[in-house]
PDB file of C-alpha atoms in Angstrom:
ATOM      1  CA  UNK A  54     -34.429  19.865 -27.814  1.00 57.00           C
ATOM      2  CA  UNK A  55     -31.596  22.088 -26.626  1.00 61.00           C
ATOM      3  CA  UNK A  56     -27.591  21.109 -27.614  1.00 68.00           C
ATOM      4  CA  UNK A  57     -25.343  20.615 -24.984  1.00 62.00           C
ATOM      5  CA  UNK A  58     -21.898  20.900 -25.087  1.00 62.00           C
ATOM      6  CA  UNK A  59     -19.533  19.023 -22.300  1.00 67.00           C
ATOM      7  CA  UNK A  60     -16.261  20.170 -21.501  1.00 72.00           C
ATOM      8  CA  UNK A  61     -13.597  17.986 -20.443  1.00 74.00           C
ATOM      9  CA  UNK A  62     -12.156  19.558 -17.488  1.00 81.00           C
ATOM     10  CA  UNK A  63      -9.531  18.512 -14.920  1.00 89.00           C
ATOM     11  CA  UNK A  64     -10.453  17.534 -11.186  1.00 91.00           C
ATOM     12  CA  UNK A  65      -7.640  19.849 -10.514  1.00 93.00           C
ATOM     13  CA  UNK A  66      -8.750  22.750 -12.686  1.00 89.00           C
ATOM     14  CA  UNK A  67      -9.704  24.876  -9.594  1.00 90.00           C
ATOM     15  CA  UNK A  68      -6.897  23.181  -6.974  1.00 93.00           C
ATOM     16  CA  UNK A  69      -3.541  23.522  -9.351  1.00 93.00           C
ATOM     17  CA  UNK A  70      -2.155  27.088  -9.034  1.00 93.00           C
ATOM     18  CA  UNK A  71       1.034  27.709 -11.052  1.00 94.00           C
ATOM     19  CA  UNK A  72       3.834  29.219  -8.772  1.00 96.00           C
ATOM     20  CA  UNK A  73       6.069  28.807  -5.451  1.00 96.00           C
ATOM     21  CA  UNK A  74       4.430  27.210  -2.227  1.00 96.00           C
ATOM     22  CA  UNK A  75       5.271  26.751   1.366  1.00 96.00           C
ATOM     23  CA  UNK A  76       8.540  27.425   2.561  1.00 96.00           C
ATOM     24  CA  UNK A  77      10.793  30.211   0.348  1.00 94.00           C
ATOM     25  CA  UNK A  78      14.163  29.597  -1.480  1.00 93.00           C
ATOM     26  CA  UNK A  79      15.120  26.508  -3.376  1.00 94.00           C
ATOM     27  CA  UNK A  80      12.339  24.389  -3.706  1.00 96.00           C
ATOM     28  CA  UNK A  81      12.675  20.471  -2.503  1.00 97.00           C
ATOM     29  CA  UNK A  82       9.712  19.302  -4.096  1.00 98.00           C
ATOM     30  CA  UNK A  83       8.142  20.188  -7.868  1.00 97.00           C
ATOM     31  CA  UNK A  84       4.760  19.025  -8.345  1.00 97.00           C
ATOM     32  CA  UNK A  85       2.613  18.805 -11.155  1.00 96.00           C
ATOM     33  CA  UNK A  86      -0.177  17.055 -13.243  1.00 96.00           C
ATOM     34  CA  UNK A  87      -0.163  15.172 -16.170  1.00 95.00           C
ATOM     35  CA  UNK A  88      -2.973  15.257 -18.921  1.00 91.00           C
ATOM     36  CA  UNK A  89      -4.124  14.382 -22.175  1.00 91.00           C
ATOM     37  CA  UNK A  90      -3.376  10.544 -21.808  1.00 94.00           C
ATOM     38  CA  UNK A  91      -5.136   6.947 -22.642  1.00 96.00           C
ATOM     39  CA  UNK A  92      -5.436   4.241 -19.915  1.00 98.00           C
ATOM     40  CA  UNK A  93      -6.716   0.876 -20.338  1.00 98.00           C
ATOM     41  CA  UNK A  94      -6.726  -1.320 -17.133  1.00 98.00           C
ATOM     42  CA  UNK A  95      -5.939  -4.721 -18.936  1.00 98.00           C
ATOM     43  CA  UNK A  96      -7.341  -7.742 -16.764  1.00 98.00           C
ATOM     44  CA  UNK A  97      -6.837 -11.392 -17.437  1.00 97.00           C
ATOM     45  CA  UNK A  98      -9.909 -13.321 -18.038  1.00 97.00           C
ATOM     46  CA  UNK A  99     -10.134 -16.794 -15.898  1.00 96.00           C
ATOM     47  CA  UNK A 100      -7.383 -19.930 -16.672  1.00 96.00           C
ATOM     48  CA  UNK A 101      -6.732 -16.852 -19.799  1.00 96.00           C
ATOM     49  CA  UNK A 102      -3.680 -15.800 -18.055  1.00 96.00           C
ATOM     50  CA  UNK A 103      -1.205 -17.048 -20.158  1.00 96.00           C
ATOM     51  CA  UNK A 104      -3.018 -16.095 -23.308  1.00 97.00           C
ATOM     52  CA  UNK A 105      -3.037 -12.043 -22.039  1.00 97.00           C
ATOM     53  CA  UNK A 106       0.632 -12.485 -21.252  1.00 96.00           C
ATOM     54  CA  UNK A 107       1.139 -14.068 -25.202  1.00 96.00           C
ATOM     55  CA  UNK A 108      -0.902 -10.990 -26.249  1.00 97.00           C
ATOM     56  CA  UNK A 109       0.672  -8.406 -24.674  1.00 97.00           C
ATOM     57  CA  UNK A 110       4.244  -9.579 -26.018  1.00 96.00           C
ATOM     58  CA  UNK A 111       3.030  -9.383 -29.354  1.00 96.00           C
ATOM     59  CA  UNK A 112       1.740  -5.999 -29.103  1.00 97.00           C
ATOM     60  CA  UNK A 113       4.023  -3.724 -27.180  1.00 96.00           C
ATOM     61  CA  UNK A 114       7.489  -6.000 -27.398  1.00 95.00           C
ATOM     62  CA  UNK A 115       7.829  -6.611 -24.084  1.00 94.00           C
ATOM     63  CA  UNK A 116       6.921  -8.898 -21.542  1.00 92.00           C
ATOM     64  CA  UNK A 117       3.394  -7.338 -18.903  1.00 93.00           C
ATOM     65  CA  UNK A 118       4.448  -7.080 -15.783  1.00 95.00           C
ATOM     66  CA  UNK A 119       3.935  -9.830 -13.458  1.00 93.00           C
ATOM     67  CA  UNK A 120       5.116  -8.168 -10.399  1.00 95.00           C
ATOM     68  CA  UNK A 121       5.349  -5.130  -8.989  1.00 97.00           C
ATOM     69  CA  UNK A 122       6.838  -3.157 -11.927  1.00 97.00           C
ATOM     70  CA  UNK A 123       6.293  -0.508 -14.441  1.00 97.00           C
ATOM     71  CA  UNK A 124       7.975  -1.226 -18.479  1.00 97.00           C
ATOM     72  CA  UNK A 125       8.422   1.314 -20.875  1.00 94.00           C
ATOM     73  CA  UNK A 126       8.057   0.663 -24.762  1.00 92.00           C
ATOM     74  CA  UNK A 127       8.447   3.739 -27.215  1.00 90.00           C
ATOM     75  CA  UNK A 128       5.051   4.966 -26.946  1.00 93.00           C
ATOM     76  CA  UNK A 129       3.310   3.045 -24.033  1.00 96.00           C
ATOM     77  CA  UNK A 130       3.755   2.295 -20.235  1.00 97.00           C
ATOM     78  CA  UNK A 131       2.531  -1.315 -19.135  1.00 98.00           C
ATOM     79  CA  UNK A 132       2.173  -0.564 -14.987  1.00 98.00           C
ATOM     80  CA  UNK A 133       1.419  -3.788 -12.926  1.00 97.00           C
ATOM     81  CA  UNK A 134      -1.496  -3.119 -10.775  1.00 95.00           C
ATOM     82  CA  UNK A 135      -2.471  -6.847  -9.426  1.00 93.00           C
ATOM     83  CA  UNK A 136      -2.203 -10.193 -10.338  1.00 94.00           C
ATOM     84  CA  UNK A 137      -3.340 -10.950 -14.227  1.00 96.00           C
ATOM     85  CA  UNK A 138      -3.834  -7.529 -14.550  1.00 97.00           C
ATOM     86  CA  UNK A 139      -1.767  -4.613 -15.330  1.00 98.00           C
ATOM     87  CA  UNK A 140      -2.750  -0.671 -16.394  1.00 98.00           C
ATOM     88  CA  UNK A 141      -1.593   0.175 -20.235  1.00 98.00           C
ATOM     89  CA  UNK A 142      -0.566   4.021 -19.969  1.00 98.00           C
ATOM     90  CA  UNK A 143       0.077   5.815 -23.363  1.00 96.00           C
ATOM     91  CA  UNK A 144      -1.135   8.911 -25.642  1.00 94.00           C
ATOM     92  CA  UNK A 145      -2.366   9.754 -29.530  1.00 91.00           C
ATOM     93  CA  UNK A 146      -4.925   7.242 -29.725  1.00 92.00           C
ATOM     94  CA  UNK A 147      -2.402   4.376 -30.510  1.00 93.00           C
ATOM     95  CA  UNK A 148      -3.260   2.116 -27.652  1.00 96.00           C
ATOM     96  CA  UNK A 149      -6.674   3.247 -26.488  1.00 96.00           C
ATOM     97  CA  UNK A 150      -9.017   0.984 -25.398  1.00 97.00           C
ATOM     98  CA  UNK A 151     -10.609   0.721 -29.508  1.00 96.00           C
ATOM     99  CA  UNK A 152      -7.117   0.046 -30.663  1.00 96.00           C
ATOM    100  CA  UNK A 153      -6.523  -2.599 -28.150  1.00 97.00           C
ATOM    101  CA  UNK A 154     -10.316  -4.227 -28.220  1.00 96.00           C
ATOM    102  CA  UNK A 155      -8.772  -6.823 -30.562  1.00 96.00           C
ATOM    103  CA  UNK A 156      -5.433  -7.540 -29.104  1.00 97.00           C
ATOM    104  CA  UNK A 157      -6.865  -9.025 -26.043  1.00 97.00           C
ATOM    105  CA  UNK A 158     -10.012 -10.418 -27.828  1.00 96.00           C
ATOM    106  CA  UNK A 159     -10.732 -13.903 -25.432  1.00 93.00           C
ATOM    107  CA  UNK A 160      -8.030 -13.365 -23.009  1.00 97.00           C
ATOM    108  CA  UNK A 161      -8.717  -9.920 -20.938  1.00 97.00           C
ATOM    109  CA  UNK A 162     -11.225  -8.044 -20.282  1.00 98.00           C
ATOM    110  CA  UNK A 163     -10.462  -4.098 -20.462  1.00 98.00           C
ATOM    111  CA  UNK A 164     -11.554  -1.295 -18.898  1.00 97.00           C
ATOM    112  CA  UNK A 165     -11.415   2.551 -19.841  1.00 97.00           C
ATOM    113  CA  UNK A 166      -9.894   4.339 -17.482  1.00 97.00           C
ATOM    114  CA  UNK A 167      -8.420   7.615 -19.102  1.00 94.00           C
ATOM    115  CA  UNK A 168     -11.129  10.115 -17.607  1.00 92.00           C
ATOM    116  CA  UNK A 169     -11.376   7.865 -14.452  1.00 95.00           C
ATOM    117  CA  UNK A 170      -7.930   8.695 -12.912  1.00 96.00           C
ATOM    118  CA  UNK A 171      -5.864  11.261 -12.222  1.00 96.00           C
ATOM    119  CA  UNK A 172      -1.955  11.384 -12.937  1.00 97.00           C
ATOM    120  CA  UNK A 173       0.242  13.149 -10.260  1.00 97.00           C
ATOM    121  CA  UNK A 174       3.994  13.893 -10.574  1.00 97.00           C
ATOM    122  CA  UNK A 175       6.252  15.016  -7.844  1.00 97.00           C
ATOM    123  CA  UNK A 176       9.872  14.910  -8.179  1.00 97.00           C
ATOM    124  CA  UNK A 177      13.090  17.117  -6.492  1.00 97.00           C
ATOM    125  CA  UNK A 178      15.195  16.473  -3.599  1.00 97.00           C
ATOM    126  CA  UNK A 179      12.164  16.102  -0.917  1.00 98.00           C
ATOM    127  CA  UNK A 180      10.234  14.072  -2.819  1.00 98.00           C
ATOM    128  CA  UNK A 181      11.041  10.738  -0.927  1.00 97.00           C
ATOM    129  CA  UNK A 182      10.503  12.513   2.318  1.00 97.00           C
ATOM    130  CA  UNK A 183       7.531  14.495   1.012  1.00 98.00           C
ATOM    131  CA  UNK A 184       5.584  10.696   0.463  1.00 97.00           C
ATOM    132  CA  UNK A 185       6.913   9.164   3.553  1.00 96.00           C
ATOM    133  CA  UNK A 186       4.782  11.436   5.922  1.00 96.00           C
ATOM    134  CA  UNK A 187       1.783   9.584   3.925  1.00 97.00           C
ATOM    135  CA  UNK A 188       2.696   6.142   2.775  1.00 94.00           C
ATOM    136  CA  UNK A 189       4.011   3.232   4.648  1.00 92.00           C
ATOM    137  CA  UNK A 190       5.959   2.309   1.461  1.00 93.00           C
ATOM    138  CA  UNK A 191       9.655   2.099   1.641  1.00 95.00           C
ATOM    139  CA  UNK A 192      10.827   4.408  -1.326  1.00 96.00           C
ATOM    140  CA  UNK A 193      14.705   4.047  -0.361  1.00 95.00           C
ATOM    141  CA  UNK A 194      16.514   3.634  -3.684  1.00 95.00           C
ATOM    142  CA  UNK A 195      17.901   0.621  -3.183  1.00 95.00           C
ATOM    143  CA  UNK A 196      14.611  -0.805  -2.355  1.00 95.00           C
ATOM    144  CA  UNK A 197      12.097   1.586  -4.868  1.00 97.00           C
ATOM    145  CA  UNK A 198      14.318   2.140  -7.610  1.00 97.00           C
ATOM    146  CA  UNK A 199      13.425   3.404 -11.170  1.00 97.00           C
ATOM    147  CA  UNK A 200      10.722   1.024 -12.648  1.00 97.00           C
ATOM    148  CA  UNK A 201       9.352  -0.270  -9.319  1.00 97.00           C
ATOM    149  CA  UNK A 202       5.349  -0.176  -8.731  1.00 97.00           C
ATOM    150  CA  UNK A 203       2.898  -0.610  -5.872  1.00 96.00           C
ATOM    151  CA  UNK A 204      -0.309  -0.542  -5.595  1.00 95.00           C
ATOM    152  CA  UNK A 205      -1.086   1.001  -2.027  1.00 95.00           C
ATOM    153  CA  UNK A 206      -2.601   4.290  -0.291  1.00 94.00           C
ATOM    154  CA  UNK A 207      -1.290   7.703   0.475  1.00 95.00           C
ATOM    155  CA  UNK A 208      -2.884   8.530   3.383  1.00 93.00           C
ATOM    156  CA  UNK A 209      -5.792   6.383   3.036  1.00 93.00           C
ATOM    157  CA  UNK A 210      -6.247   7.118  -0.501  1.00 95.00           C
ATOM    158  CA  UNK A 211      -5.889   4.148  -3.328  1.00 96.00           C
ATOM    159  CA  UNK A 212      -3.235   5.004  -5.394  1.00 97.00           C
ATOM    160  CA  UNK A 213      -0.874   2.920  -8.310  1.00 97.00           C
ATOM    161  CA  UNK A 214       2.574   4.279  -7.535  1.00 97.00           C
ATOM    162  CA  UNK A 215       5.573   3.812  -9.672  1.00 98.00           C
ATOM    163  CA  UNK A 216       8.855   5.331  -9.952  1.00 97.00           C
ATOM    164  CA  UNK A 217       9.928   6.836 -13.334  1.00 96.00           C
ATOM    165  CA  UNK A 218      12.903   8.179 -14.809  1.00 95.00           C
ATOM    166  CA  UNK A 219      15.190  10.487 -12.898  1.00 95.00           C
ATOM    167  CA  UNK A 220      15.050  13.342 -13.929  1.00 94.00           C
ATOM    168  CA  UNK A 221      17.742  15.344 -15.842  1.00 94.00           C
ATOM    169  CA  UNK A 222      19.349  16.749 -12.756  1.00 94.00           C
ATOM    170  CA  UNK A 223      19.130  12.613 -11.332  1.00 94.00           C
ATOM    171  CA  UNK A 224      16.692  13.706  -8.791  1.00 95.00           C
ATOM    172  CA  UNK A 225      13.957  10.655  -8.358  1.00 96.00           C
ATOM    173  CA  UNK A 226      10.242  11.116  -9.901  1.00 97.00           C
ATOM    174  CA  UNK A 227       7.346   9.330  -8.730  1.00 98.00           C
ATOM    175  CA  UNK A 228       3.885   9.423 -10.528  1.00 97.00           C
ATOM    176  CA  UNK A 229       0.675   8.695  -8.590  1.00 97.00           C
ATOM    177  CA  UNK A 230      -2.714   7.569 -10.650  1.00 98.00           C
ATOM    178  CA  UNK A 231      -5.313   8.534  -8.124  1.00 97.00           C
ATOM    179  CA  UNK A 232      -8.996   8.024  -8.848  1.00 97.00           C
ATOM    180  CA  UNK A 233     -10.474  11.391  -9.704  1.00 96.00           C
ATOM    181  CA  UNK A 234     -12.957  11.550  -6.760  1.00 96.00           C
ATOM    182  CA  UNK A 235     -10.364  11.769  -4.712  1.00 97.00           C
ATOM    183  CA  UNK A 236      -7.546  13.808  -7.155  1.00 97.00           C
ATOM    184  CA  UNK A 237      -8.173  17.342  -5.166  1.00 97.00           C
ATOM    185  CA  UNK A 238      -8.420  16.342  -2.076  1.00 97.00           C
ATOM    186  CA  UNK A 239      -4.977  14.111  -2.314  1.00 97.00           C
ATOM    187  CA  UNK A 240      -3.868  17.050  -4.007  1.00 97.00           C
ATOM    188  CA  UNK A 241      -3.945  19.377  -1.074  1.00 97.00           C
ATOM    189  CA  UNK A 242      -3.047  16.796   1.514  1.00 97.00           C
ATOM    190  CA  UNK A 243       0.534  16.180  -0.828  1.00 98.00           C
ATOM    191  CA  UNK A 244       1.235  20.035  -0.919  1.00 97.00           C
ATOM    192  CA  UNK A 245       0.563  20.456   2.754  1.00 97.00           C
ATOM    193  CA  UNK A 246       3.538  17.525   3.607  1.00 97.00           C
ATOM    194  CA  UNK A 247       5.721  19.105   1.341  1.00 98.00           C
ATOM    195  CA  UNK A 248       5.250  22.703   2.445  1.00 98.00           C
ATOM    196  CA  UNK A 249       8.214  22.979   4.872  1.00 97.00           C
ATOM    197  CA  UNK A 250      10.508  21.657   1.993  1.00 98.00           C
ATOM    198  CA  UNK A 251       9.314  24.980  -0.690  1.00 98.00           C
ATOM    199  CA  UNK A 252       6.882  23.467  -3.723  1.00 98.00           C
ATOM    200  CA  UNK A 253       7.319  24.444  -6.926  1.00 97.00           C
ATOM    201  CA  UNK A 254       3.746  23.745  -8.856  1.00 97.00           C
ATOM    202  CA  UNK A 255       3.803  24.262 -12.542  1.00 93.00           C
ATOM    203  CA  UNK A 256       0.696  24.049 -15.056  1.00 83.00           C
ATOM    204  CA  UNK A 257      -0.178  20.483 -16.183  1.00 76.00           C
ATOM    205  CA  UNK A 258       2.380  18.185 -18.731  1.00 72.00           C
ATOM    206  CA  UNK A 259       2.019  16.266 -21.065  1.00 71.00           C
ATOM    207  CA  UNK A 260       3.043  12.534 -20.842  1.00 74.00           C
ATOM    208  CA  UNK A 261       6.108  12.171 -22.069  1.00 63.00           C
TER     209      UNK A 261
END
């Protein structure tokens, strides 16, 4: 019987080019993937609500998110993503879906989803504007500041949305787990809003 040998590969291997796009001079809008991470979609089991809630305390410190939210721990971001359920996004193994198997034991059912999405970053100046040509979602900071969530579509694709921390030069970042059917062809429709604003598209991240 012949060996074969699979190689984990991007959806965005062929569709992320390092360099400038669109317009030239100062970019408005950096873009770029993220990689190499765990996420475990963490759903309450029926009338077990309460009991997921208990366990998630005791495992990452802080409270799941019951609305829409993302929370930060050390290593681990808890991302709300409906009600009773909420996406556990980490790296290094620590809070895979083996690790966390017993920690929700009777109260939530979870679900592997670390090959199954695709994470999306796009920060800078045009950002904001950059999403509104797609999404009906008000990102205004007073309304979608840092730590805010939605589930909801960019241009007709299913998305979980979330604002993270600003970056070092305070412009806003928002991160975008797309399922990966759909990662390249979201891919291309982002870069073609934010063309007119200059793109800068650097190799994938890691989580930080």
């Amino acid at each position: 019987m012949a060996d074969f040998s699979w190689d984990i590969r991007s959806p965005l291997d062929r569709a992320l080019v390092a360099g400038p796009y669109g317009a030239q001079g100062d970019a408005g809008v950096s873009l770029t993937e993220i990689r190499d991470f765990d996420l475990v979609q963490v759903m309450a089991r029926r009338g077990k609500a309460a009991e997921m809630v208990k366990a998630a305390q005791a495992r990452f410190g802080i409270a799941a998110p019951e609305r829409p939210k993302a929370v930060g721990t050390a290593d681990a971001t808890l991302i709300w993503s409906g009600p009773d359920q909420f996406l556990v996004l980490s790296k290094g193994g620590r809070h895979s879906i083996e690790a966390l198997g017993s920690v929700f034991a009777g109260s939530a059912s979870l679900s592997d989803q670390s090959h199954a999405r695709v994470l999306i970053s796009i920060s800078g100046e045009k950002a904001r504007a950059t999403l509104a040509k797609l999404s009906s979602i008000d990102l205004h900071p007073d309304v979608f500041a840092v730590g805010v969530a939605a589930a909801t579509s960019v241009d007709h694709t299913s998305v979980t949305l979330w604002r993270a921390k600003d970056r070092a030069d305070r412009q806003a970042v928002f991160n975008l787990l797309v399922f990966a059917t759909f990662a390249e062809s979201l891919w291309h429709t982002i870069l073609g809003s934010a063309a007119e604003y200059g793109v800068t598209i650097t190799h994938s991240e890691e989580l930080a």
